[in-house]
CSV table of C-alpha atoms and ligand atoms in Angstrom, one decimal:
chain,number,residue,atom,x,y,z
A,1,UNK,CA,14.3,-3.8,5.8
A,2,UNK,CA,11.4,-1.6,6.1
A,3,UNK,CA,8.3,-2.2,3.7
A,4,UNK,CA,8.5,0.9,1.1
A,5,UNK,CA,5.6,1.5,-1.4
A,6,UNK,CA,6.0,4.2,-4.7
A,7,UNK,CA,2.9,6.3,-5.2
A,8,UNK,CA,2.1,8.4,-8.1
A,9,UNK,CA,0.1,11.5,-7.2
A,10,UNK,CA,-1.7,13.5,-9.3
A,11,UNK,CA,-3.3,16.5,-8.0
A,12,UNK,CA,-5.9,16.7,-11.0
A,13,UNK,CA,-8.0,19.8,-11.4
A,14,UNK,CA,-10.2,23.1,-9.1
A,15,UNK,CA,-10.4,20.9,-5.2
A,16,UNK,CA,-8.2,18.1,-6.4
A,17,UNK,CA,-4.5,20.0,-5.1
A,18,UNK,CA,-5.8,20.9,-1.9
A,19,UNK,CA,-8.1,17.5,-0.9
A,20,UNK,CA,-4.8,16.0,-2.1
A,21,UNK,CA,-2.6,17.8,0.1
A,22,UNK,CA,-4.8,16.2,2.9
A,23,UNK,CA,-4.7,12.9,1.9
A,24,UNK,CA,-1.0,13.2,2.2
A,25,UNK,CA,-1.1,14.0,5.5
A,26,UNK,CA,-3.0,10.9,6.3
A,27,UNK,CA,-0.5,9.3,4.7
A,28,UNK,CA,2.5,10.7,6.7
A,29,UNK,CA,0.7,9.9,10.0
A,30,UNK,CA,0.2,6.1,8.8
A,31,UNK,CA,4.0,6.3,7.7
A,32,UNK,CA,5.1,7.7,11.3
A,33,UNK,CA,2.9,5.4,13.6
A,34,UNK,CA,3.7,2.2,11.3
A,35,UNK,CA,7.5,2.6,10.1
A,36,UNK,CA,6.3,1.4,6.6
A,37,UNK,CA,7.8,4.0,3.8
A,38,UNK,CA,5.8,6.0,1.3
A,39,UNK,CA,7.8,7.9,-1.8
A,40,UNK,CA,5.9,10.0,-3.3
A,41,UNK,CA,6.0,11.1,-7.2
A,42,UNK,CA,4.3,13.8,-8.3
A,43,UNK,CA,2.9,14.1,-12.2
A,44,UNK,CA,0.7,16.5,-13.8
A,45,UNK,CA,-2.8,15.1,-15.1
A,46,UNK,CA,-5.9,16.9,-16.1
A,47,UNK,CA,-6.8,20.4,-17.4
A,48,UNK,CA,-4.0,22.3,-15.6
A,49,UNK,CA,-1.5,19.1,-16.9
A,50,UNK,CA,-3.1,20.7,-20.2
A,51,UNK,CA,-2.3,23.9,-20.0
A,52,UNK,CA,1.0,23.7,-18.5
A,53,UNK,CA,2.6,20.8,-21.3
A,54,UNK,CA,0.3,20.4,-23.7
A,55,UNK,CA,-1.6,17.0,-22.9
A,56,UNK,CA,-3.7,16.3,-20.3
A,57,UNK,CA,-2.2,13.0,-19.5
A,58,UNK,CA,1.7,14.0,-20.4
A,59,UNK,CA,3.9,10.8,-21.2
A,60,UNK,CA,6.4,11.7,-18.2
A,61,UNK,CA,3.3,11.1,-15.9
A,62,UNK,CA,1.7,8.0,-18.0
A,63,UNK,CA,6.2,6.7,-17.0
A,64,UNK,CA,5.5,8.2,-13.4
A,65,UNK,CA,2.5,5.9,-13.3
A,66,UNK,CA,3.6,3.4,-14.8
A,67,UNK,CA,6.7,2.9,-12.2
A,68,UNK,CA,4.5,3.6,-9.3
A,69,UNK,CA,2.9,0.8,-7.3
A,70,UNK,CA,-0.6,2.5,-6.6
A,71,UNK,CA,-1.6,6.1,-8.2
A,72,UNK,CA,-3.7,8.3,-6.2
A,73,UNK,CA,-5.7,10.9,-8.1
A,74,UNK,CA,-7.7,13.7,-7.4
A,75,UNK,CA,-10.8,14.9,-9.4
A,76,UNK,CA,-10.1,16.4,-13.0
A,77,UNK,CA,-11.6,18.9,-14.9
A,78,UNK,CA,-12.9,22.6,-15.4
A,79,UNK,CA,-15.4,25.0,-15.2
A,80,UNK,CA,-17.4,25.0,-18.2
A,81,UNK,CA,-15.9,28.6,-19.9
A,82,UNK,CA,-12.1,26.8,-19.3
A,83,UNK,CA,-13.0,23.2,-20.9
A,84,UNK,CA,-13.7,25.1,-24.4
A,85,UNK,CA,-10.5,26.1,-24.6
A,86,UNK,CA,-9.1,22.8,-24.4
A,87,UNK,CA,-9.6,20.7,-28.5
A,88,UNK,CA,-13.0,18.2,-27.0
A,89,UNK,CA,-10.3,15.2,-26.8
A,90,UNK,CA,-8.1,16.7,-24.4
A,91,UNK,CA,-10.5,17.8,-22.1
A,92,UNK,CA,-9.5,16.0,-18.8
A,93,UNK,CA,-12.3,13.5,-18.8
A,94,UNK,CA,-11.7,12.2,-22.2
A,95,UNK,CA,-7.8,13.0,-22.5
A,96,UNK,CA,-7.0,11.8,-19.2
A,97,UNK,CA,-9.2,10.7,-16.7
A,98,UNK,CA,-10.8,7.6,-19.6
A,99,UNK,CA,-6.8,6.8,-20.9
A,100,UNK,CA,-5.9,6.7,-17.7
A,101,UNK,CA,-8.5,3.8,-16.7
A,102,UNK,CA,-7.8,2.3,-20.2
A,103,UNK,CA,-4.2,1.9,-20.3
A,104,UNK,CA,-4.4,-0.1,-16.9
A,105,UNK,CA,-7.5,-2.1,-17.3
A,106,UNK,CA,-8.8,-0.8,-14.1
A,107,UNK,CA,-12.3,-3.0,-14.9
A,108,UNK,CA,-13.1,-2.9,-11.0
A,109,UNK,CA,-14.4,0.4,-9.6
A,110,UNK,CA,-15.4,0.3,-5.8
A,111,UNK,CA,-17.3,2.7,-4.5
A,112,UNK,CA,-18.4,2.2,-0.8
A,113,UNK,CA,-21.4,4.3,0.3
A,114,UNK,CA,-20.6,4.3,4.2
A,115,UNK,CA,-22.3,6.1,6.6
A,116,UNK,CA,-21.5,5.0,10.4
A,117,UNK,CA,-23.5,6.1,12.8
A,118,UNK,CA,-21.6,9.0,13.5
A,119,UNK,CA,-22.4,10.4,10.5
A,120,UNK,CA,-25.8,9.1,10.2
A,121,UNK,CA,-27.7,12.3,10.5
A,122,UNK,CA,-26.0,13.6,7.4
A,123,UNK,CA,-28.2,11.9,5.6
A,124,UNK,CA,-31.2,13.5,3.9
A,125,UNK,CA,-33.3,10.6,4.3
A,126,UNK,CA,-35.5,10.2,7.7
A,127,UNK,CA,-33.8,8.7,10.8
A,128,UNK,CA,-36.1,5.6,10.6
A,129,UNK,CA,-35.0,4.8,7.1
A,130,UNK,CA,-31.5,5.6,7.8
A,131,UNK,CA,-31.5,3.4,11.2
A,132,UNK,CA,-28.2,3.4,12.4
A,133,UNK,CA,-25.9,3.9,9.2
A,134,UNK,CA,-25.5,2.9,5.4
A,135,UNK,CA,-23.1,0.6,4.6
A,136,UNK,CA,-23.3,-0.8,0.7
A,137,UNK,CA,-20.3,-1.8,-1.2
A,138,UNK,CA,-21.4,-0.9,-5.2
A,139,UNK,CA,-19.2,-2.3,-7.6
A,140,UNK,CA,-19.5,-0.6,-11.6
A,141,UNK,CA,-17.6,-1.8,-14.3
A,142,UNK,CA,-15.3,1.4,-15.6
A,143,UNK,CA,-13.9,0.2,-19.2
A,144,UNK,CA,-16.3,-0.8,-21.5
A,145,UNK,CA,-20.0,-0.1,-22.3
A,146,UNK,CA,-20.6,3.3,-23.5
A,147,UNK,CA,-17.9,5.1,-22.7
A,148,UNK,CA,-15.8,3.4,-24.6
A,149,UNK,CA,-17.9,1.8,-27.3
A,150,UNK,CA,-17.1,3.1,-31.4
A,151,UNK,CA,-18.5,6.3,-31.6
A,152,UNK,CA,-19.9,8.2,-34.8
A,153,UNK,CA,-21.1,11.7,-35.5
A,154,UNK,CA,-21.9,13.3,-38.8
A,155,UNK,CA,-24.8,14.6,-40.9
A,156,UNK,CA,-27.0,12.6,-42.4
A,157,UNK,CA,-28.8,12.5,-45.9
A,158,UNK,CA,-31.6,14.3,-44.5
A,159,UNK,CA,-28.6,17.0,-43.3
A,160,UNK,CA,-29.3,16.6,-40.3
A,161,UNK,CA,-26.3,16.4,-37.3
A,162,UNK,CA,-26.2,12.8,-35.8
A,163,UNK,CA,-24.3,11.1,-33.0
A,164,UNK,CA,-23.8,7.1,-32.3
A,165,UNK,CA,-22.3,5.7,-29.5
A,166,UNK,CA,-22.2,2.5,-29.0
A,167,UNK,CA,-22.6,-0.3,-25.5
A,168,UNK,CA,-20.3,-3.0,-26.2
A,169,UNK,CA,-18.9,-5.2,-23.9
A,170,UNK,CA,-17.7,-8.7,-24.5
A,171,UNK,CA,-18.8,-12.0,-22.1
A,172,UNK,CA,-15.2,-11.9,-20.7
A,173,UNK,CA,-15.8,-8.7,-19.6
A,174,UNK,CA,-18.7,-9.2,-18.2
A,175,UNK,CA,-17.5,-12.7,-16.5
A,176,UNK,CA,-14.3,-10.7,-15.0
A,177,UNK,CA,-16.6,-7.8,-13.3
A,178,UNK,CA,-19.3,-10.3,-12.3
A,179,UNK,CA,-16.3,-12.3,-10.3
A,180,UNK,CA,-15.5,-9.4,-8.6
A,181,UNK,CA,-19.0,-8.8,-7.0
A,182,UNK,CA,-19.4,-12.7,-6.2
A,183,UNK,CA,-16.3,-12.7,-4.2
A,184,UNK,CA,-17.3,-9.1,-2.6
A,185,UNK,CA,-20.6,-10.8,-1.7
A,186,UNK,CA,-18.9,-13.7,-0.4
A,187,UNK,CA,-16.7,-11.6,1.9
A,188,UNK,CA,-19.7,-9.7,3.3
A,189,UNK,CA,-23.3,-10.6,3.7
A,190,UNK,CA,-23.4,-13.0,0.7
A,191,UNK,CA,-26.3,-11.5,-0.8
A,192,UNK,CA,-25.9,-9.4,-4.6
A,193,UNK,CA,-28.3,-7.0,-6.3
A,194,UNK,CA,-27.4,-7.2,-10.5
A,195,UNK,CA,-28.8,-4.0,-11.6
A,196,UNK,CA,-29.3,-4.2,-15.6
A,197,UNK,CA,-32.0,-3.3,-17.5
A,198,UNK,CA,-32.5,-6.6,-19.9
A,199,UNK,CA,-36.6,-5.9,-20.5
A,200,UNK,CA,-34.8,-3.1,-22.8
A,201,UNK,CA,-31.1,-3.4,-23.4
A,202,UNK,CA,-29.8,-6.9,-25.2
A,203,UNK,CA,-26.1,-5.4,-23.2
A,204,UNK,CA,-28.0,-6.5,-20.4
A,205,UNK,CA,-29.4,-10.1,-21.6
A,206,UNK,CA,-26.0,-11.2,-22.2
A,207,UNK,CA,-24.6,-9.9,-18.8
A,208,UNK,CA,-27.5,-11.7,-16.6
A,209,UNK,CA,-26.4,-15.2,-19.2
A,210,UNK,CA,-22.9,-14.4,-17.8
A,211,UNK,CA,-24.1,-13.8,-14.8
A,212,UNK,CA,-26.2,-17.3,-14.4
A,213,UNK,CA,-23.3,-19.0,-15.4
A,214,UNK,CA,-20.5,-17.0,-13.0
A,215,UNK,CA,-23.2,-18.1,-10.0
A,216,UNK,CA,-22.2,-21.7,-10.3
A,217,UNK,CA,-19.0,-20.9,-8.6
A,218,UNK,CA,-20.7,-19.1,-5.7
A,219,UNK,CA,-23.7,-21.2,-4.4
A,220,UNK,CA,-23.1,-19.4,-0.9
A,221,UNK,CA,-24.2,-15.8,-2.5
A,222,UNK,CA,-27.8,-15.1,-3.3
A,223,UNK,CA,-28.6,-13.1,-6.0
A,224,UNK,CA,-31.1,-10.3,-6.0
A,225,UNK,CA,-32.0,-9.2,-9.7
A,226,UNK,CA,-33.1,-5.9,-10.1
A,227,UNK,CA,-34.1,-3.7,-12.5
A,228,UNK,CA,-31.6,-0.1,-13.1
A,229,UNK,CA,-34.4,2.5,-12.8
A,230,UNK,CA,-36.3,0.5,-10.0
A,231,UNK,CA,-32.9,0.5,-8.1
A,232,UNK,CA,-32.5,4.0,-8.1
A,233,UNK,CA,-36.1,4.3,-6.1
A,234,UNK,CA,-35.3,1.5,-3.7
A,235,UNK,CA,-32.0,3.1,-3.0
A,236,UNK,CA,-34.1,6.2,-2.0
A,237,UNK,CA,-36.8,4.1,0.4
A,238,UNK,CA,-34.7,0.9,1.8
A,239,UNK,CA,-31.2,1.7,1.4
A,240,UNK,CA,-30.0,-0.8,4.1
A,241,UNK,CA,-31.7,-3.9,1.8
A,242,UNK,CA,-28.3,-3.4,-0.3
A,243,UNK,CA,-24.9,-4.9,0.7
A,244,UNK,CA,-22.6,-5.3,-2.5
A,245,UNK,CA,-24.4,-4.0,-5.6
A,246,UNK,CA,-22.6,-4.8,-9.4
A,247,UNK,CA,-23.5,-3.0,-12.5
A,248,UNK,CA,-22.1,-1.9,-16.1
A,249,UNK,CA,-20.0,1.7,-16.8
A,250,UNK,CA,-22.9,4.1,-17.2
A,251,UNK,CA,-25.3,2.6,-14.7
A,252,UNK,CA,-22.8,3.4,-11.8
A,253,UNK,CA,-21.9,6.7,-12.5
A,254,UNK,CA,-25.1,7.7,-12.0
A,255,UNK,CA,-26.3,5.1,-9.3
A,256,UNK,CA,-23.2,6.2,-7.3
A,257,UNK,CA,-23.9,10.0,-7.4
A,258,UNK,CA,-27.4,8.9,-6.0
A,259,UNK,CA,-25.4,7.2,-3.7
A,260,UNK,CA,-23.7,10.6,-2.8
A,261,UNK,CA,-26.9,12.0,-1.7
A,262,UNK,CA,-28.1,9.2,0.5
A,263,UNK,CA,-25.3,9.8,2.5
A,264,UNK,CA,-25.3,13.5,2.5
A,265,UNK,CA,-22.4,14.7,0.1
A,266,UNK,CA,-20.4,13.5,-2.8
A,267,UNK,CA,-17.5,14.5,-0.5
A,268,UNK,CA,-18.0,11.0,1.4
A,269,UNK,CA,-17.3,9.0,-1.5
A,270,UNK,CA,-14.1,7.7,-2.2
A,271,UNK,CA,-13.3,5.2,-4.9
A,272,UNK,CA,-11.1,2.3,-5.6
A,273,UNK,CA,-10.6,1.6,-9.6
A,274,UNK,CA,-8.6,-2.1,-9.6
A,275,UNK,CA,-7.0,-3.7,-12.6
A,276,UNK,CA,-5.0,-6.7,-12.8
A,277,UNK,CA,-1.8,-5.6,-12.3
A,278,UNK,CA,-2.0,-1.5,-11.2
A,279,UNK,CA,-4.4,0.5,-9.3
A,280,UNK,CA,-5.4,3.5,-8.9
A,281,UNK,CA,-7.6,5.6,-6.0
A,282,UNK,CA,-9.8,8.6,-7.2
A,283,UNK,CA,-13.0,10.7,-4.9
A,284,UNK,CA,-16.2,9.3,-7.2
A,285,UNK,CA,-16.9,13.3,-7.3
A,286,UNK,CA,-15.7,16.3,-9.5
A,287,UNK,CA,-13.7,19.3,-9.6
A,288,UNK,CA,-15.6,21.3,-7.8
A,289,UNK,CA,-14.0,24.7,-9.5
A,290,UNK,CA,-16.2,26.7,-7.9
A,291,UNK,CA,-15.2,26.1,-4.5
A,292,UNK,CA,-11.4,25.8,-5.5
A,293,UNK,CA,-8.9,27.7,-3.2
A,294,UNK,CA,-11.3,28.5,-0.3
A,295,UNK,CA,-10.6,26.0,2.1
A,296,UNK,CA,-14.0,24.8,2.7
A,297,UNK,CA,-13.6,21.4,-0.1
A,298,UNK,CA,-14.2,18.1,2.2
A,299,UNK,CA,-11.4,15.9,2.0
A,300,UNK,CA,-13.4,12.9,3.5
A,301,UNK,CA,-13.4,11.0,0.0
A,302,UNK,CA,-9.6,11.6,-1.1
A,303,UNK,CA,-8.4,10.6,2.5
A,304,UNK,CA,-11.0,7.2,2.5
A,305,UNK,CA,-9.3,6.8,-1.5
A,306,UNK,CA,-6.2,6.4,0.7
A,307,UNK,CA,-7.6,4.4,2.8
A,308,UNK,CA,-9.0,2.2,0.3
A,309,UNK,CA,-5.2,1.8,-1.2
A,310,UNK,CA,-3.7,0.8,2.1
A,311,UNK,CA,-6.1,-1.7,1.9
A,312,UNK,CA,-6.3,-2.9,-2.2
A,313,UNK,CA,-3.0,-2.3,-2.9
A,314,UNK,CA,-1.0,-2.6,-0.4
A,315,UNK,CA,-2.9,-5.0,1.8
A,316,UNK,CA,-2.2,-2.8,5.1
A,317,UNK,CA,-5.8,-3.5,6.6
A,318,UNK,CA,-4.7,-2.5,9.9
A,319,UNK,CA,-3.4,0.9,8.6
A,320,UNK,CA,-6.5,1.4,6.3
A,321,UNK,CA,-8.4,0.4,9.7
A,322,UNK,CA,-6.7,3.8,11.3
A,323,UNK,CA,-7.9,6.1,8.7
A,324,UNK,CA,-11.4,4.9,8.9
A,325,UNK,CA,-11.4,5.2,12.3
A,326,UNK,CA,-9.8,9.0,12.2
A,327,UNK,CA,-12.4,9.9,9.6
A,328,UNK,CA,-15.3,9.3,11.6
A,329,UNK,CA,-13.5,10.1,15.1
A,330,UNK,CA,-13.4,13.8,13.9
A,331,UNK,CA,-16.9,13.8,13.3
A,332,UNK,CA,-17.2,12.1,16.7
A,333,UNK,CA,-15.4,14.9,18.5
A,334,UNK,CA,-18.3,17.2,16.9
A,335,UNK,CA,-16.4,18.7,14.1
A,336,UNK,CA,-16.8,18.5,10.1
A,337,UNK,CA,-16.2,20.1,7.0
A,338,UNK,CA,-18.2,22.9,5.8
A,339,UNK,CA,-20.5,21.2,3.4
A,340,UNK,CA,-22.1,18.9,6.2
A,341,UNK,CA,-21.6,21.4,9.6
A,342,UNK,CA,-25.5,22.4,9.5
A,343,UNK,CA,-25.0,24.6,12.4
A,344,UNK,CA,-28.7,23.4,13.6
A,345,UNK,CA,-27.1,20.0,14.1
A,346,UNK,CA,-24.2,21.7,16.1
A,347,UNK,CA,-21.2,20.8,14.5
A,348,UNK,CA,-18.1,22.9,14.5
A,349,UNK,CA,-17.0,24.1,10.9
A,350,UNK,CA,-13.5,22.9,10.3
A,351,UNK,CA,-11.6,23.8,7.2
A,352,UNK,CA,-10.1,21.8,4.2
A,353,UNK,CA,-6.7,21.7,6.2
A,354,UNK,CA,-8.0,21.7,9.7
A,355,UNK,CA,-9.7,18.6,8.7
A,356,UNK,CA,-6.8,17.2,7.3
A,357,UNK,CA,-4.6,17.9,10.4
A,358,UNK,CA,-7.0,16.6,13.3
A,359,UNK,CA,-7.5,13.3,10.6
A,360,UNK,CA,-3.9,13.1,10.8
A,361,UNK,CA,-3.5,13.7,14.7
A,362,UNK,CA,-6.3,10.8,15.3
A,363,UNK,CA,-4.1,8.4,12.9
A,364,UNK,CA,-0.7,9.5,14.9
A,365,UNK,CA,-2.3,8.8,18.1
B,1,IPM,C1,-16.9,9.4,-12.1
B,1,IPM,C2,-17.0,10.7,-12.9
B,1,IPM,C3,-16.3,10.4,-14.3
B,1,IPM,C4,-17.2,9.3,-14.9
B,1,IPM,C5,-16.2,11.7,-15.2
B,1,IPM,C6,-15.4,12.7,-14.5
B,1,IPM,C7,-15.7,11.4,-16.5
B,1,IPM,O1,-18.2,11.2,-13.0
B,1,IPM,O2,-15.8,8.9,-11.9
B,1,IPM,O3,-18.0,8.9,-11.7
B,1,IPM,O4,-18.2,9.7,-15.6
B,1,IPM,O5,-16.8,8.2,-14.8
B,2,MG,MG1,-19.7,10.1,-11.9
């Protein structure tokens, strides 16, 4: 019997329908060219899941997900004006996008800042410090620290308005995300950058004890200490000193939007967000509402999200293989999508869909 995989799709929020639409293609081609079977289910999530049911994480989708054996996702959320509508714990990032990651322990977010030499030139850095391509695996833990630590707000005796939120994360935590990288390191050039911040943050002190202790088990990786504020300027002058790069919740969101710029858009980041028992695949960018609906969103991180699944999920590393290679053989042929086609560098504009459908001819092929 053929192999057959369920996946969950939710379309999420402003880019997120039509970058998915694309990543479905991808998909189809993979199914066509490898005979392996793809159903696909899809649920409402996000502002519009708001809107149209109530809740921006519905319980028919949290079943749909639950069921599935990999969730796809595109970005969530609103413009600004629309998110006030919406009560503050329903917006999409807290009423779906954070109970989403919660309710299946996804502790292991993989964000890969790739940048082949085909795509080198996208980069805003200068040629010599790009050389030829980027290529750092960064690995942030996504359900603790202080997005999901007790939070207070009130007003005080002085009457004024306060807020607390709180870092917390427990050694096991810390233990479970610190594995990850090892093994990541191990697979790869066996060398690991720890970002923290433990001249400040006692989070920190306890996560480089883990740490010390989790590095027993991996005397092949080295390990490269480094401070969270003087990564962010190394990542800027030497990216290519970084191979796999672990950190805490808060630290890689913004680390990994850096990330985006090294390599010349957030649209060429996709993400993989691992858990012990589901997965799910997300673009480490927004929403972009204001570009919703014209055809010019790059699809580039939802269709390397699939990719990603193939490959976490489903272990199809030969199929994940053709994506890659259809991604960056469309940029190859001299095309790209509208937020990289700098027409000084002489690329050919293609839109959302056109994008989609020569990524898709590339995989059939
Ligand atoms: C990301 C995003 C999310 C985050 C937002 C949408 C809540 O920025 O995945 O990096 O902060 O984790
Ligand atoms: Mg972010």
């Amino acid at each position: 019997m053929a192999e057959e995989h369920t996946i969950a799709v939710l379309e999420g929020d402003g880019i997120g329908p039509e970058i998915t639409a694309e990543a479905v293609k991808a998909l189809r081609a993979v199914e066509s060219r490898s005979g392996i079977r793809f159903h696909l289910r899809y649920a409402p999530f996000g502002g519009r899941a708001y809107f149209e049911t109530g809740a921006s994480f519905p319980p028919e989708t949290q079943k749909v997900c639950d069921e599935a054996d990999a969730i796809i996702k595109g970005p969530i959320g609103l413009s600004h004006e629309e998110s006030k509508k919406i009560p503050t714990h329903q917006q999409p990032e807290r009423g779906a996008l954070l109970p989403l990651r919660k309710r299946y322990n996804t502790f292991a977010n993989f964000r890969p800042v790739y940048l082949p030499p085909e795509l080198a030139h996208f980069s805003p850095l200068k040629p010599e410090v790009v050389g030829d391509g980027i290529n750092i695996m960064m690995i942030r833990e996504l359900v603790s620290g202080l997005y999901f630590g007790a939070k207070e707000e009130g007003t005080g005796e002085n009457g004024l308005r306060y807020v607390k939120e709180t870092l917390e994360y427990d050694e096991q935590q810390i233990r479970d995300i610190l594995h990850v990288g090892f093994k990541e390191a191990q697979n790869r050039k066996k060398v690991l950058h720890n970002v923290h911040k433990s001249n400040v943050l006692i989070s920190s002190v306890l996560w480089n004890t883990i740490l010390d202790e989790v590095a027993v088990n991996y005397p092949d990786v080295t390990v490269k200490n480094i401070l969270v504020d003087a990564a962010a300027t190394a990542m800027v002058l030497h990216p290519r000193q970084f191979d796999v790069m672990v950190m805490e919740n808060m630290f890689g969101d913004i680390l990994t939007d850096l990330a985006g710029g090294l390599v010349g858009s957030l649209g060429l980041m996709p993400s993989a967000c691992i858990g012990p028992h589901k997965a799910y695949y997300e673009p480490s960018h927004g929403s972009a509402p204001d570009i919703a609906g014209k055809g010019i969103a790059n699809p580039y991180s939802m269709i390397g999200s699939l990719a990603l699944m193939l490959e976490k999920s489903f272990a199809l590393t030969r199929e994940a293989g053709w994506v890659w290679e259809a991604l960056r053989a469309v940029f190859r042929e001299g095309y790209a999508t509208t937020d990289l086609a700098d027409p000084e560098l002489g690329y050919k504009a293609l839109t959302t869909s056109e994008f989609g459908d020569m990524v898709a001819r590339f995989i059939a092929f």
